């Protein structure tokens, strides 16, 4: 009996869909895979590509030859949407790059207040924190 071997991208092993005829339409293949895997068509769709060539099957009427191997990915119903760019208020630049250590002259004062408040609360001050900070902070 003719078959198509399919494997979800995240799985290691192939499963098999059997059918009659020389080939199966992509729509029928998707339907059989979804019913075997108990997936709901209203929630997701399947992206199917040839395992050997990497060619993606897009037209539902495309014929997939018998004894083919395909890779299947689940995608949101309606296809994959492009991610929207984050909005940046006018006059502001988005932050890029890695954080940099910047000297801030107010940091020793803030650290002194923190240590004083810790001491007043009854907890012992953290000396290592004071030695490491010495006016440097990550921005």
GROMACS .gro file of C-alpha atoms in nm:
model
  139
    1UNK     CA    1   0.000   0.000   0.000
    2UNK     CA    2   0.142   0.348  -0.088
    3UNK     CA    3   0.244   0.569   0.202
    4UNK     CA    4   0.412   0.896   0.300
    5UNK     CA    5   0.652   0.905   0.594
    6UNK     CA    6   0.617   1.216   0.807
    7UNK     CA    7   0.802   1.348   1.106
    8UNK     CA    8   0.738   1.656   1.314
    9UNK     CA    9   1.045   1.881   1.322
   10UNK     CA   10   1.097   1.823   1.695
   11UNK     CA   11   1.063   1.444   1.683
   12UNK     CA   12   1.324   1.181   1.608
   13UNK     CA   13   1.115   0.909   1.444
   14UNK     CA   14   0.895   0.901   1.136
   15UNK     CA   15   0.530   0.794   1.133
   16UNK     CA   16   0.342   0.672   0.826
   17UNK     CA   17   0.023   0.779   0.649
   18UNK     CA   18  -0.118   0.523   0.403
   19UNK     CA   19  -0.345   0.601   0.109
   20UNK     CA   20  -0.458   0.455  -0.220
   21UNK     CA   21  -0.321   0.576  -0.552
   22UNK     CA   22   0.016   0.697  -0.675
   23UNK     CA   23   0.025   1.021  -0.476
   24UNK     CA   24  -0.172   1.223  -0.222
   25UNK     CA   25  -0.268   1.590  -0.227
   26UNK     CA   26  -0.112   1.814   0.034
   27UNK     CA   27  -0.455   1.897   0.175
   28UNK     CA   28  -0.542   1.529   0.221
   29UNK     CA   29  -0.201   1.459   0.374
   30UNK     CA   30  -0.242   1.743   0.624
   31UNK     CA   31  -0.592   1.621   0.710
   32UNK     CA   32  -0.470   1.265   0.775
   33UNK     CA   33  -0.174   1.384   0.984
   34UNK     CA   34  -0.396   1.614   1.190
   35UNK     CA   35  -0.647   1.337   1.256
   36UNK     CA   36  -0.372   1.089   1.352
   37UNK     CA   37  -0.209   1.342   1.586
   38UNK     CA   38  -0.546   1.466   1.721
   39UNK     CA   39  -0.482   1.828   1.618
   40UNK     CA   40  -0.765   2.074   1.556
   41UNK     CA   41  -0.764   2.255   1.223
   42UNK     CA   42  -0.925   2.563   1.383
   43UNK     CA   43  -0.626   2.616   1.613
   44UNK     CA   44  -0.330   2.535   1.392
   45UNK     CA   45  -0.213   2.451   1.043
   46UNK     CA   46   0.074   2.236   0.921
   47UNK     CA   47   0.378   2.348   0.726
   48UNK     CA   48   0.503   2.054   0.518
   49UNK     CA   49   0.840   2.030   0.342
   50UNK     CA   50   1.025   1.754   0.159
   51UNK     CA   51   1.276   1.591   0.396
   52UNK     CA   52   1.539   1.532   0.123
   53UNK     CA   53   1.524   1.859  -0.072
   54UNK     CA   54   1.385   2.100   0.188
   55UNK     CA   55   1.126   2.221  -0.067
   56UNK     CA   56   0.817   2.351   0.110
   57UNK     CA   57   0.478   2.238  -0.019
   58UNK     CA   58   0.246   2.542  -0.017
   59UNK     CA   59  -0.044   2.470  -0.254
   60UNK     CA   60  -0.311   2.246  -0.101
   61UNK     CA   61  -0.355   2.075  -0.442
   62UNK     CA   62   0.015   1.987  -0.478
   63UNK     CA   63   0.063   1.612  -0.515
   64UNK     CA   64   0.307   1.447  -0.276
   65UNK     CA   65   0.450   1.130  -0.434
   66UNK     CA   66   0.416   0.795  -0.261
   67UNK     CA   67   0.702   0.675  -0.040
   68UNK     CA   68   0.813   1.037   0.018
   69UNK     CA   69   0.946   1.161   0.350
   70UNK     CA   70   0.827   1.498   0.476
   71UNK     CA   71   0.902   1.723   0.772
   72UNK     CA   72   0.598   1.876   0.941
   73UNK     CA   73   0.581   2.189   1.156
   74UNK     CA   74   0.277   2.312   1.341
   75UNK     CA   75   0.201   2.679   1.279
   76UNK     CA   76  -0.082   2.907   1.397
   77UNK     CA   77  -0.405   2.891   1.197
   78UNK     CA   78  -0.391   3.147   0.917
   79UNK     CA   79  -0.015   3.112   0.869
   80UNK     CA   80   0.285   3.270   1.031
   81UNK     CA   81   0.250   3.644   1.083
   82UNK     CA   82   0.547   3.876   1.074
   83UNK     CA   83   0.645   4.003   1.415
   84UNK     CA   84   0.555   4.367   1.459
   85UNK     CA   85   0.833   4.607   1.542
   86UNK     CA   86   0.822   4.748   1.894
   87UNK     CA   87   0.694   5.103   1.901
   88UNK     CA   88   0.936   5.366   2.024
   89UNK     CA   89   0.802   5.701   2.141
   90UNK     CA   90   0.907   5.985   1.912
   91UNK     CA   91   1.234   6.151   2.007
   92UNK     CA   92   1.371   5.836   2.171
   93UNK     CA   93   1.614   5.584   2.031
   94UNK     CA   94   1.574   5.215   2.111
   95UNK     CA   95   1.847   5.075   2.335
   96UNK     CA   96   2.096   4.857   2.149
   97UNK     CA   97   2.419   4.686   2.241
   98UNK     CA   98   2.557   4.555   2.564
   99UNK     CA   99   2.533   4.727   2.901
  100UNK     CA  100   2.832   4.942   2.996
  101UNK     CA  101   2.978   5.028   3.333
  102UNK     CA  102   2.947   5.404   3.384
  103UNK     CA  103   3.083   5.612   3.672
  104UNK     CA  104   2.807   5.787   3.862
  105UNK     CA  105   2.918   6.036   4.126
  106UNK     CA  106   2.588   5.998   4.314
  107UNK     CA  107   2.637   5.621   4.355
  108UNK     CA  108   2.860   5.642   4.668
  109UNK     CA  109   2.596   5.864   4.832
  110UNK     CA  110   2.316   5.620   4.744
  111UNK     CA  111   2.527   5.329   4.866
  112UNK     CA  112   2.598   5.509   5.192
  113UNK     CA  113   2.223   5.565   5.243
  114UNK     CA  114   2.154   5.199   5.170
  115UNK     CA  115   2.417   5.080   5.417
  116UNK     CA  116   2.288   5.324   5.680
  117UNK     CA  117   1.929   5.203   5.633
  118UNK     CA  118   2.043   4.839   5.658
  119UNK     CA  119   2.236   4.920   5.975
  120UNK     CA  120   1.936   5.103   6.124
  121UNK     CA  121   1.708   4.808   6.048
  122UNK     CA  122   1.922   4.586   6.267
  123UNK     CA  123   2.083   4.384   5.988
  124UNK     CA  124   2.461   4.382   5.947
  125UNK     CA  125   2.588   4.597   5.655
  126UNK     CA  126   2.727   4.418   5.355
  127UNK     CA  127   3.094   4.516   5.338
  128UNK     CA  128   3.163   4.328   5.017
  129UNK     CA  129   2.891   4.529   4.843
  130UNK     CA  130   3.051   4.854   4.955
  131UNK     CA  131   3.395   4.742   4.834
  132UNK     CA  132   3.265   4.635   4.492
  133UNK     CA  133   3.037   4.931   4.426
  134UNK     CA  134   3.270   5.229   4.489
  135UNK     CA  135   3.073   5.450   4.252
  136UNK     CA  136   3.032   5.205   3.960
  137UNK     CA  137   2.700   5.072   3.837
  138UNK     CA  138   2.567   4.903   3.524
  139UNK     CA  139   2.367   5.122   3.288
   0.00000   0.00000   0.00000
